[in-house]
Amino acid sequence: MKITFIGAAHQVTGSRTLVEWNPGRFFLVDCGMEQGENDYEMTEMPVASSQIEYVFLTHAHIDHSGMLPVLVREGFHGKIYATAETTNLCAIMLADSAQIQETDAAYETKKNLRTGKGEVLPLYTTEDAANTMKLFIPCEYDQMIMVDEGLSIRFSDAGHLLGSSFIQFFLRENGSTRKLVCSGDVGNLDQPIIRNPSPLVDTDYLMIESTYGTRKHDQIRKPIPILVEVLRKTFNRGGTVLIPSFAVGRTQELLYFFREIKQNALLPEFQNFPVYVDSPLANEATAIFLQCSTKCLDDETLKVMKEGANPIWFDGLYTTVSSDESKALNTNTEPKVIIASGGMCEGGRIRHHLKHNLWNDKNTVMFAGYQAVGTLGRIIHDGAKRVKLFGEEIDVNAEICMLQGISGHADRDGLLSWITSTENKPEYVFVNHGDEDSCSGFANLVKEQFGITAMAPFSGSEFDLLKGEWIRITEPVFRKKEAKAVPVSSGKKDQTPYKELMKAVKDLNDYAESLKNVSNGELRKMTDKIRELINQD
Ligand SMILES: [Zn+2]
């Protein structure tokens, strides 16, 4: 019985963990896409996708679900267990992700053809995404589910996103049972719309996220008064408030806030301000939120509904869909709010709106979520004076701010108190889903505060769950810094093997140059490997 840490090891995206619950029988917890820049290489999966029998999905965010279509295309034909709401959200999110992959690949291909290069294939297609959805088994919270011989699970509400869960596994091998909980992303207390995280359940092993493992949220600043101030200031200048927002979850929270502002007349001088949600995906997600089980909703939201109001709908809300309508927003000069995806400005309609609005100092760009290092969102947030969009240099004159007081993640104290929310604390804690400082720092905190053995393993590390000991502790493998990885099809083999060899040598040289900051031990190991390869003492 073995757990292998594959993705989100010392980084925040690309969640993926492999468990061998009986010899030769494998399942995955999450299968997410890496986003932004990552410092470390993710190890190759040690088994073929076709050998994996199940995937258990904590929630629908792409950094947890986004590589499922690749897994399916590579031969996975088992079942994907997730809550019903996660299943509904994945249907729209994976289709959207596939469409982005296809559009990007078509664009790259067009560019390549002009320079005699080959076709670029999408990472996956809408067909791959549709095939993936056929494998989903929608589940309910708090039900014990017998999945297979020696494998039972239970989803509990993680309070992070609609349908989000932490999963308790009961694993049995040769009469010995071990319990494992995978936290997925643990939500923040008092997020609008959804419930708070359920208490942690009894477990031997806990794998826990650490996005905010060493940081504390600002508890004093509440989002609605901040939002009102930003709107007032910008509208008084005659400007537009542009919000790059994650289509699923954050957009609906913003709609909840705008409904509160309007319902309670918190901005009376602009009571009828329009809000445009320029994201087909966000609008589909809003529909899923409106139809979700009331079991997922918190008391405040249920109260609003009981009073006859719609918690995320109000007068002045416009859901533009066509791209012509989207373009028309940029010629309309009325004070307004535009919410457009994507949240880190890496894709989606937000890029068009940024191009048309960033230069104008009447406007405000308000970020409403974490901006990963290397993304356009982070670059603007960090104070860039000029950015490149669609090949054009655009001055950044708009006011740039961040909506404080909202987070979908528990902070340091929230995570620590979640660990203590069960009577019997876990014996061993694996910390993942956090950048270098957060995951290592949080592992230390768990050790100091609770005396629990805790570790943040690097990708490729393996732990024997029966014996309670490490089988393999891997060293970090630093990633070569490069532009966004776009898979290029081999196309026609126009390169001779010799040219390919020369290219590999050049790549090796680039790789070696990227290792400047690696420890001397690592450098010696690498040197030995190269010497071994060329058989020279
Ligand atoms: Zn998440």
Coordinates of C-alpha atoms and ligand atoms in Angstrom, one line a residue:
M1 CA 0.0 0.0 0.0
K2 CA 1.8 3.0 -1.3
I3 CA 1.3 6.7 -2.0
T4 CA 3.4 8.4 -4.7
F5 CA 3.4 12.2 -4.7
I6 CA 3.3 13.4 -8.4
G7 CA 1.9 16.9 -8.8
A8 CA 1.5 20.0 -6.6
A9 CA 4.6 18.9 -4.8
H10 CA 6.2 22.2 -3.5
Q11 CA 4.0 24.1 -5.9
V12 CA 0.4 25.3 -6.1
T13 CA -0.9 23.8 -9.2
G14 CA -1.0 20.4 -11.0
S15 CA -2.5 18.4 -8.2
R16 CA -2.0 14.7 -8.7
T17 CA -1.3 11.9 -6.3
L18 CA -1.1 8.1 -7.0
V19 CA -2.1 5.5 -4.6
E20 CA -1.4 1.7 -4.9
W21 CA -4.0 0.4 -2.5
N22 CA -3.2 -3.3 -3.3
P23 CA -0.3 -4.7 -5.3
G24 CA -0.7 -3.6 -8.9
R25 CA -4.0 -1.7 -8.3
F26 CA -3.8 2.1 -8.6
F27 CA -6.0 5.1 -8.2
L28 CA -5.4 8.8 -8.6
V29 CA -6.5 11.6 -6.3
D30 CA -7.0 14.6 -8.7
C31 CA -5.4 15.0 -12.1
G32 CA -4.8 18.7 -12.4
M33 CA -3.1 21.0 -14.9
E34 CA 0.0 23.0 -14.0
Q35 CA -0.5 26.7 -14.3
G36 CA 1.9 29.7 -14.3
E37 CA 5.6 29.2 -13.7
N38 CA 6.7 26.3 -11.6
D39 CA 10.2 25.8 -10.2
Y40 CA 10.2 22.0 -10.2
E41 CA 9.7 19.2 -12.6
M42 CA 6.8 16.9 -12.1
T43 CA 7.9 13.3 -12.2
E44 CA 6.5 11.0 -14.9
M45 CA 3.7 8.8 -13.8
P46 CA 5.3 5.5 -12.8
V47 CA 2.3 3.5 -14.3
A48 CA 0.5 3.7 -17.6
S49 CA -2.8 5.6 -17.6
S50 CA -4.6 2.4 -18.6
Q51 CA -3.4 0.8 -15.4
I52 CA -5.2 3.3 -13.2
E53 CA -8.6 2.1 -12.2
Y54 CA -10.1 5.1 -10.5
V55 CA -9.8 8.8 -10.1
F56 CA -11.2 10.5 -7.1
L57 CA -11.6 14.2 -7.7
T58 CA -11.7 16.7 -4.8
H59 CA -13.1 19.6 -6.9
A60 CA -13.6 21.0 -10.3
H61 CA -10.8 23.7 -10.4
I62 CA -8.6 23.1 -13.5
D63 CA -5.4 22.7 -11.3
H64 CA -7.1 19.7 -9.9
S65 CA -9.1 18.3 -12.8
G66 CA -7.6 19.8 -16.0
M67 CA -5.5 16.9 -17.1
L68 CA -8.3 14.3 -16.9
P69 CA -8.9 14.4 -20.7
V70 CA -5.2 13.7 -21.3
L71 CA -5.4 10.7 -18.9
V72 CA -8.5 9.4 -20.8
R73 CA -6.9 9.9 -24.2
E74 CA -3.9 8.0 -22.9
G75 CA -6.0 5.0 -22.1
F76 CA -7.6 5.5 -18.7
H77 CA -11.1 3.9 -18.9
G78 CA -11.9 3.6 -15.2
K79 CA -14.4 5.6 -13.2
I80 CA -14.0 9.2 -11.9
Y81 CA -15.7 9.7 -8.6
A82 CA -16.7 13.3 -7.7
T83 CA -19.6 15.1 -6.0
A84 CA -22.6 15.9 -8.2
E85 CA -21.8 19.6 -8.2
T86 CA -18.2 18.9 -9.1
T87 CA -19.4 16.7 -12.0
N88 CA -21.7 19.5 -13.3
L89 CA -18.9 22.0 -13.1
C90 CA -16.3 19.7 -14.7
A91 CA -18.7 19.3 -17.7
I92 CA -18.4 23.0 -18.5
M93 CA -14.9 23.6 -17.3
L94 CA -13.2 20.7 -19.1
A95 CA -15.1 21.6 -22.3
D96 CA -14.0 25.2 -21.9
S97 CA -10.4 24.1 -21.2
A98 CA -10.4 21.9 -24.3
Q99 CA -11.7 24.8 -26.4
I100 CA -8.9 27.0 -25.2
Q101 CA -6.4 24.2 -26.1
E102 CA -7.8 23.9 -29.5
T103 CA -7.9 27.7 -30.1
D104 CA -4.3 28.1 -28.9
A105 CA -3.1 25.2 -31.0
A106 CA -4.8 26.5 -34.1
Y107 CA -3.2 29.9 -33.6
E108 CA 0.2 28.4 -33.1
T109 CA -0.2 26.3 -36.1
K110 CA -1.1 29.3 -38.2
K111 CA 2.0 31.0 -37.0
N112 CA 4.2 28.0 -37.6
L113 CA 3.0 27.4 -41.1
R114 CA 4.3 30.9 -42.1
T115 CA 7.8 29.8 -41.0
G116 CA 7.7 26.3 -42.4
K117 CA 7.3 24.6 -39.0
G118 CA 4.9 21.8 -38.2
E119 CA 1.3 21.7 -37.0
V120 CA 0.7 22.2 -33.3
L121 CA -1.7 19.7 -31.7
P122 CA -4.0 20.8 -28.8
L123 CA -3.2 19.2 -25.4
Y124 CA -6.7 17.8 -25.7
T125 CA -9.8 18.3 -27.7
T126 CA -13.5 18.9 -26.9
E127 CA -14.0 15.3 -27.9
D128 CA -11.5 14.1 -25.3
A129 CA -13.3 16.3 -22.7
A130 CA -16.7 14.8 -23.7
N131 CA -15.3 11.3 -23.4
T132 CA -14.0 12.1 -19.9
M133 CA -17.4 13.2 -18.7
K134 CA -18.8 9.8 -19.6
L135 CA -16.7 8.2 -16.8
F136 CA -17.9 10.4 -14.0
I137 CA -19.9 8.9 -11.1
P138 CA -21.7 11.8 -9.3
C139 CA -21.7 11.3 -5.5
E140 CA -23.2 12.9 -2.4
Y141 CA -21.5 14.3 0.6
D142 CA -21.1 12.2 3.7
Q143 CA -22.1 8.9 2.2
M144 CA -19.8 5.9 2.6
I145 CA -19.1 4.5 -0.9
M146 CA -17.8 1.0 -1.4
V147 CA -15.8 1.4 -4.6
D148 CA -13.9 -1.9 -4.8
E149 CA -12.5 -4.7 -2.7
G150 CA -10.5 -3.0 0.0
L151 CA -11.4 0.5 -1.1
S152 CA -14.1 2.7 0.3
I153 CA -14.4 6.4 0.3
R154 CA -16.4 9.3 1.7
F155 CA -16.7 12.9 0.4
S156 CA -17.1 15.7 2.9
D157 CA -17.7 19.4 2.2
A158 CA -14.3 21.2 2.0
G159 CA -16.0 24.7 1.8
H160 CA -13.7 25.9 -1.0
L161 CA -15.9 25.9 -4.2
L162 CA -19.4 24.6 -5.0
G163 CA -19.1 20.8 -4.7
S164 CA -15.6 20.9 -3.3
S165 CA -14.7 18.0 -1.0
F166 CA -12.0 16.4 1.1
I167 CA -12.0 12.6 0.6
Q168 CA -11.6 10.0 3.3
F169 CA -10.2 6.7 2.0
F170 CA -10.5 3.4 3.8
L171 CA -7.8 1.1 2.3
R172 CA -7.4 -2.5 3.1
E173 CA -4.6 -4.9 2.2
N174 CA -4.2 -8.4 3.6
G175 CA -6.5 -7.6 6.5
S176 CA -4.7 -4.4 7.5
T177 CA -6.7 -1.1 7.1
R178 CA -5.3 2.4 6.8
K179 CA -7.2 5.6 6.6
L180 CA -6.1 8.5 4.4
V181 CA -7.7 11.9 4.0
C182 CA -6.8 14.1 1.0
S183 CA -7.9 17.6 1.8
G184 CA -8.1 19.0 -1.8
D185 CA -8.4 22.7 -1.2
V186 CA -9.6 23.7 2.2
G187 CA -12.0 26.6 2.2
N188 CA -12.0 29.8 4.1
L189 CA -14.5 30.5 6.8
D190 CA -17.5 32.6 5.9
Q191 CA -17.1 32.5 2.1
P192 CA -20.3 33.7 0.6
I193 CA -22.9 31.2 -0.9
I194 CA -21.2 27.9 0.2
R195 CA -20.9 26.3 3.6
N196 CA -17.8 26.3 5.8
P197 CA -15.5 23.3 5.6
S198 CA -16.8 20.2 7.5
P199 CA -14.6 19.1 10.4
L200 CA -11.8 16.8 9.6
V201 CA -12.6 13.1 10.0
D202 CA -10.6 10.4 11.7
T203 CA -7.6 9.4 9.7
D204 CA -4.1 7.8 10.0
Y205 CA -2.6 9.9 7.2
L206 CA -3.6 13.4 6.1
M207 CA -2.4 15.0 2.8
I208 CA -3.1 18.7 3.2
E209 CA -2.9 21.7 0.9
S210 CA -0.8 24.7 2.1
T211 CA -1.6 27.5 -0.4
Y212 CA -1.6 29.9 2.6
G213 CA 0.3 27.6 4.9
T214 CA 2.5 30.3 6.5
R215 CA 0.3 33.4 5.8
K216 CA -2.6 35.0 7.6
H217 CA -5.6 36.5 5.8
D218 CA -6.5 40.1 6.6
Q219 CA -9.5 39.4 8.8
I220 CA -10.4 43.1 9.4
R221 CA -11.0 44.2 5.8
K222 CA -14.3 43.1 4.6
P223 CA -14.8 42.9 0.8
I224 CA -18.1 44.7 0.4
P225 CA -17.0 48.1 1.9
I226 CA -13.8 47.9 -0.2
L227 CA -15.8 47.1 -3.3
V228 CA -18.2 50.0 -2.7
E229 CA -15.2 52.4 -2.3
V230 CA -13.6 51.2 -5.5
L231 CA -16.8 51.5 -7.4
R232 CA -17.5 55.0 -6.0
K233 CA -14.1 56.3 -6.9
T234 CA -14.0 54.9 -10.4
F235 CA -17.6 55.9 -11.2
N236 CA -16.9 59.4 -10.0
R237 CA -14.1 59.5 -12.6
G238 CA -16.5 58.2 -15.2
G239 CA -14.5 55.0 -15.5
T240 CA -15.0 51.3 -15.8
V241 CA -14.1 48.8 -13.1
L242 CA -12.6 45.8 -14.8
I243 CA -12.4 42.6 -12.8
P244 CA -10.4 39.7 -14.2
S245 CA -12.2 36.9 -12.5
F246 CA -12.2 33.1 -12.2
A247 CA -15.4 32.2 -14.0
V248 CA -16.4 29.5 -11.5
G249 CA -16.8 30.4 -7.9
R250 CA -15.2 33.9 -7.7
T251 CA -17.6 35.4 -10.3
Q252 CA -20.6 34.1 -8.4
E253 CA -19.2 35.5 -5.1
L254 CA -18.8 38.9 -6.8
L255 CA -22.4 38.7 -8.0
Y256 CA -23.5 37.9 -4.4
F257 CA -21.6 41.1 -3.3
F258 CA -23.1 43.3 -6.0
R259 CA -26.6 42.0 -5.1
E260 CA -25.9 42.9 -1.5
I261 CA -24.7 46.4 -2.5
K262 CA -27.8 47.0 -4.6
Q263 CA -30.3 45.4 -2.2
N264 CA -28.9 47.4 0.7
A265 CA -28.5 50.6 -1.3
L266 CA -24.8 50.9 -0.3
L267 CA -24.0 53.0 -3.3
P268 CA -27.1 55.2 -3.6
E269 CA -25.6 57.7 -6.0
F270 CA -25.0 54.9 -8.6
Q271 CA -27.8 52.5 -7.6
N272 CA -28.4 51.4 -11.2
F273 CA -24.8 50.7 -12.2
P274 CA -24.7 47.9 -14.7
V275 CA -22.6 44.7 -14.2
Y276 CA -21.6 42.8 -17.3
V277 CA -20.4 39.3 -17.0
D278 CA -18.4 38.8 -20.1
S279 CA -17.6 35.1 -19.9
P280 CA -19.8 32.3 -21.4
L281 CA -18.2 29.9 -18.9
A282 CA -19.0 32.2 -15.9
N283 CA -22.6 32.4 -17.1
E284 CA -22.9 28.6 -17.4
A285 CA -21.4 28.3 -14.0
T286 CA -23.9 30.8 -12.5
A287 CA -26.7 28.6 -13.9
I288 CA -25.2 25.5 -12.1
F289 CA -25.0 27.5 -8.9
L290 CA -28.6 28.5 -9.3
Q291 CA -29.6 24.9 -9.6
C292 CA -27.4 23.3 -7.0
S293 CA -28.6 21.3 -4.0
T294 CA -29.6 23.5 -1.1
K295 CA -27.3 21.2 1.0
C296 CA -24.4 23.1 -0.5
L297 CA -25.6 26.5 0.5
D298 CA -24.9 28.4 3.7
D299 CA -27.5 29.8 6.0
E300 CA -27.2 33.4 4.8
T301 CA -27.8 32.4 1.2
L302 CA -30.7 30.2 2.2
K303 CA -32.2 33.2 4.1
V304 CA -31.9 35.5 1.1
M305 CA -33.7 32.8 -1.0
K306 CA -36.4 32.4 1.7
E307 CA -37.0 36.2 1.5
G308 CA -37.8 35.6 -2.2
A309 CA -34.6 37.2 -3.6
N310 CA -32.1 35.5 -5.9
P311 CA -28.7 35.5 -4.1
I312 CA -26.7 36.0 -7.3
W313 CA -29.0 37.9 -9.6
F314 CA -30.1 41.6 -9.6
D315 CA -31.4 44.4 -11.8
G316 CA -28.6 45.7 -14.0
L317 CA -26.9 42.3 -14.4
Y318 CA -26.1 41.6 -18.0
T319 CA -24.6 38.4 -19.3
T320 CA -23.1 39.2 -22.6
V321 CA -22.3 36.2 -24.7
S322 CA -21.5 37.0 -28.3
S323 CA -18.1 38.4 -29.1
D324 CA -19.7 41.4 -30.9
E325 CA -21.5 42.3 -27.7
S326 CA -18.2 41.9 -25.8
K327 CA -16.5 44.3 -28.2
A328 CA -19.3 46.8 -27.9
L329 CA -18.6 47.1 -24.2
N330 CA -15.3 48.8 -25.0
T331 CA -17.0 51.6 -26.9
N332 CA -19.6 52.2 -24.3
T333 CA -18.4 54.9 -21.9
E334 CA -21.0 54.6 -19.1
P335 CA -19.6 53.9 -15.6
K336 CA -19.9 50.1 -15.3
V337 CA -18.4 46.9 -14.0
I338 CA -17.1 44.3 -16.4
I339 CA -16.3 40.9 -15.0
A340 CA -14.4 38.9 -17.5
S341 CA -12.4 35.6 -17.4
G342 CA -9.7 34.5 -16.9
G343 CA -8.7 35.3 -13.5
M344 CA -4.9 35.6 -14.0
C345 CA -5.3 37.3 -17.4
E346 CA -3.6 34.4 -19.2
G347 CA -6.5 33.8 -21.6
G348 CA -10.1 34.6 -22.1
R349 CA -11.9 37.8 -23.0
I350 CA -10.2 39.8 -20.2
R351 CA -7.2 40.2 -22.5
H352 CA -9.3 42.2 -25.0
H353 CA -10.8 44.3 -22.2
L354 CA -7.3 45.0 -20.8
K355 CA -6.1 46.1 -24.2
H356 CA -8.9 48.6 -24.4
N357 CA -9.0 49.8 -20.8
L358 CA -5.5 49.6 -19.3
W359 CA -4.3 52.8 -20.9
N360 CA -7.1 55.0 -19.5
D361 CA -6.5 56.4 -16.0
K362 CA -10.2 56.8 -15.4
N363 CA -10.5 53.0 -15.2
T364 CA -9.7 50.5 -12.4
V365 CA -8.5 47.0 -12.8
M366 CA -9.4 45.1 -9.7
F367 CA -8.0 41.7 -9.1
A368 CA -10.1 39.3 -7.2
G369 CA -7.9 36.4 -6.6
Y370 CA -4.4 34.9 -6.3
Q371 CA -2.1 35.8 -9.2
A372 CA 0.5 33.1 -9.8
V373 CA 4.1 34.1 -10.6
G374 CA 4.7 34.6 -14.3
T375 CA 1.1 35.3 -15.3
L376 CA 0.1 38.6 -16.9
G377 CA -2.2 39.2 -13.9
R378 CA 0.8 39.0 -11.6
I379 CA 2.9 41.3 -13.9
I380 CA 0.2 44.0 -13.9
H381 CA -0.5 43.5 -10.2
D382 CA 3.2 43.9 -9.4
G383 CA 3.2 47.4 -11.1
A384 CA 4.3 46.9 -14.7
K385 CA 4.2 50.2 -16.5
R386 CA 3.6 48.7 -19.9
V387 CA 2.5 45.2 -21.1
K388 CA 2.2 43.4 -24.4
L389 CA -1.3 42.3 -25.5
F390 CA -2.0 40.8 -29.0
G391 CA 1.4 42.0 -30.2
E392 CA 0.8 45.6 -29.1
E393 CA 2.5 47.5 -26.3
I394 CA -0.1 48.9 -23.9
D395 CA 0.6 51.5 -21.2
V396 CA -0.7 50.7 -17.8
N397 CA -2.4 53.9 -16.6
A398 CA -5.5 52.5 -15.0
E399 CA -5.7 52.2 -11.2
I400 CA -4.6 48.7 -10.1
C401 CA -5.9 47.2 -7.0
M402 CA -6.7 43.9 -5.3
L403 CA -10.0 43.1 -3.6
Q404 CA -8.9 42.1 -0.1
G405 CA -10.8 40.1 2.3
I406 CA -11.8 37.3 0.0
S407 CA -10.1 34.0 -0.4
G408 CA -11.2 30.5 -1.3
H409 CA -8.4 29.0 0.9
A410 CA -8.1 28.7 4.6
D411 CA -5.1 30.6 5.9
R412 CA -2.4 29.2 8.2
D413 CA -4.6 29.4 11.3
G414 CA -7.6 28.0 9.4
L415 CA -5.5 25.0 8.3
L416 CA -4.1 24.4 11.7
S417 CA -7.5 24.6 13.4
W418 CA -9.0 22.3 10.7
I419 CA -6.4 19.7 11.6
T420 CA -7.5 19.9 15.2
S421 CA -11.2 19.7 14.3
T422 CA -11.1 16.0 14.7
E423 CA -10.8 14.2 18.0
N424 CA -7.9 11.9 17.0
K425 CA -5.3 13.9 15.1
P426 CA -3.6 12.2 12.2
E427 CA -0.4 10.3 12.8
Y428 CA 1.4 11.6 9.7
V429 CA 0.8 14.7 7.6
F430 CA 2.0 15.1 4.0
V431 CA 1.9 18.8 3.0
N432 CA 1.5 19.7 -0.7
H433 CA -0.2 22.3 -2.9
G434 CA 1.9 25.3 -1.7
D435 CA 4.9 27.1 -2.9
E436 CA 8.3 26.3 -1.4
D437 CA 8.0 28.5 1.7
S438 CA 4.4 27.6 2.4
C439 CA 4.6 23.8 2.2
S440 CA 7.9 23.4 4.1
G441 CA 6.9 26.1 6.6
F442 CA 3.5 24.6 7.2
A443 CA 5.0 21.1 7.7
N444 CA 7.3 22.7 10.4
L445 CA 4.3 24.4 12.0
V446 CA 2.4 21.1 12.2
K447 CA 5.4 19.4 13.8
E448 CA 6.0 22.2 16.3
Q449 CA 2.3 22.7 17.3
F450 CA 1.0 19.2 17.4
G451 CA 4.1 16.9 17.5
I452 CA 2.8 15.2 14.4
T453 CA 5.4 13.9 11.9
A454 CA 4.9 16.1 8.9
M455 CA 6.8 16.5 5.6
A456 CA 6.4 18.2 2.3
P457 CA 7.6 15.6 -0.2
F458 CA 9.0 16.5 -3.6
S459 CA 7.6 15.0 -6.7
G460 CA 8.4 11.3 -7.1
S461 CA 8.6 10.6 -3.3
E462 CA 6.9 7.3 -2.2
F463 CA 5.6 6.4 1.2
D464 CA 4.6 2.9 2.4
L465 CA 1.2 3.4 4.1
L466 CA 1.2 0.0 5.8
K467 CA 4.7 0.2 7.3
G468 CA 4.4 4.0 7.9
E469 CA 7.8 4.7 6.3
W470 CA 9.4 6.4 3.3
I471 CA 10.3 4.1 0.4
R472 CA 11.9 6.9 -1.6
I473 CA 12.5 10.5 -0.8
T474 CA 13.4 12.4 -4.0
E475 CA 15.5 15.5 -4.4
P476 CA 14.0 18.4 -6.3
V477 CA 14.5 18.6 -10.0
F478 CA 14.6 22.2 -11.1
R479 CA 12.7 23.1 -14.2
K480 CA 14.4 24.7 -17.1
K481 CA 12.8 28.2 -17.5
E482 CA 11.1 28.4 -20.8
A483 CA 8.2 30.0 -22.6
K484 CA 4.7 28.4 -22.1
A485 CA 4.9 24.8 -23.1
V486 CA 3.0 24.1 -26.2
P487 CA 3.1 20.5 -27.4
V488 CA 4.4 20.5 -31.0
S489 CA 3.5 17.5 -33.0
S490 CA 6.4 15.7 -34.7
G491 CA 4.4 16.3 -37.9
K492 CA 6.4 15.3 -40.9
K493 CA 9.9 14.2 -39.8
D494 CA 11.8 16.8 -41.7
Q495 CA 14.8 16.6 -39.4
T496 CA 17.5 14.1 -39.8
P497 CA 18.5 12.1 -36.7
Y498 CA 21.8 14.0 -36.7
K499 CA 20.0 17.3 -36.5
E500 CA 17.9 16.0 -33.8
L501 CA 21.0 14.9 -31.9
M502 CA 22.5 18.4 -32.3
K503 CA 19.2 19.9 -31.0
A504 CA 19.3 17.6 -28.0
V505 CA 22.9 18.6 -27.3
K506 CA 21.8 22.3 -27.4
D507 CA 18.9 21.5 -25.1
L508 CA 21.3 19.8 -22.7
N509 CA 23.5 22.9 -22.7
D510 CA 20.5 25.2 -22.0
Y511 CA 19.4 22.8 -19.2
A512 CA 22.9 22.8 -17.7
E513 CA 22.9 26.7 -17.7
S514 CA 19.6 26.7 -15.9
L515 CA 21.2 24.7 -13.0
K516 CA 23.3 27.6 -11.7
N517 CA 21.4 27.8 -8.4
V518 CA 21.3 24.1 -7.7
S519 CA 23.3 22.6 -4.8
N520 CA 26.9 21.3 -5.5
G521 CA 25.8 17.8 -4.8
E522 CA 23.1 18.0 -7.5
L523 CA 25.6 19.5 -9.9
R524 CA 28.1 16.7 -9.3
K525 CA 25.4 14.1 -9.8
M526 CA 24.4 15.7 -13.1
T527 CA 28.0 15.9 -14.2
D528 CA 28.5 12.2 -13.4
K529 CA 25.5 11.3 -15.5
I530 CA 26.7 13.3 -18.5
R531 CA 30.2 11.7 -18.2
E532 CA 28.7 8.3 -17.9
L533 CA 26.7 9.0 -21.1
I534 CA 29.7 10.0 -23.1
N535 CA 31.8 7.3 -21.5
Q536 CA 34.7 9.5 -20.6
D537 CA 36.6 9.6 -17.3
Ligands
ZN1 ZN -9.3 24.9 -5.8

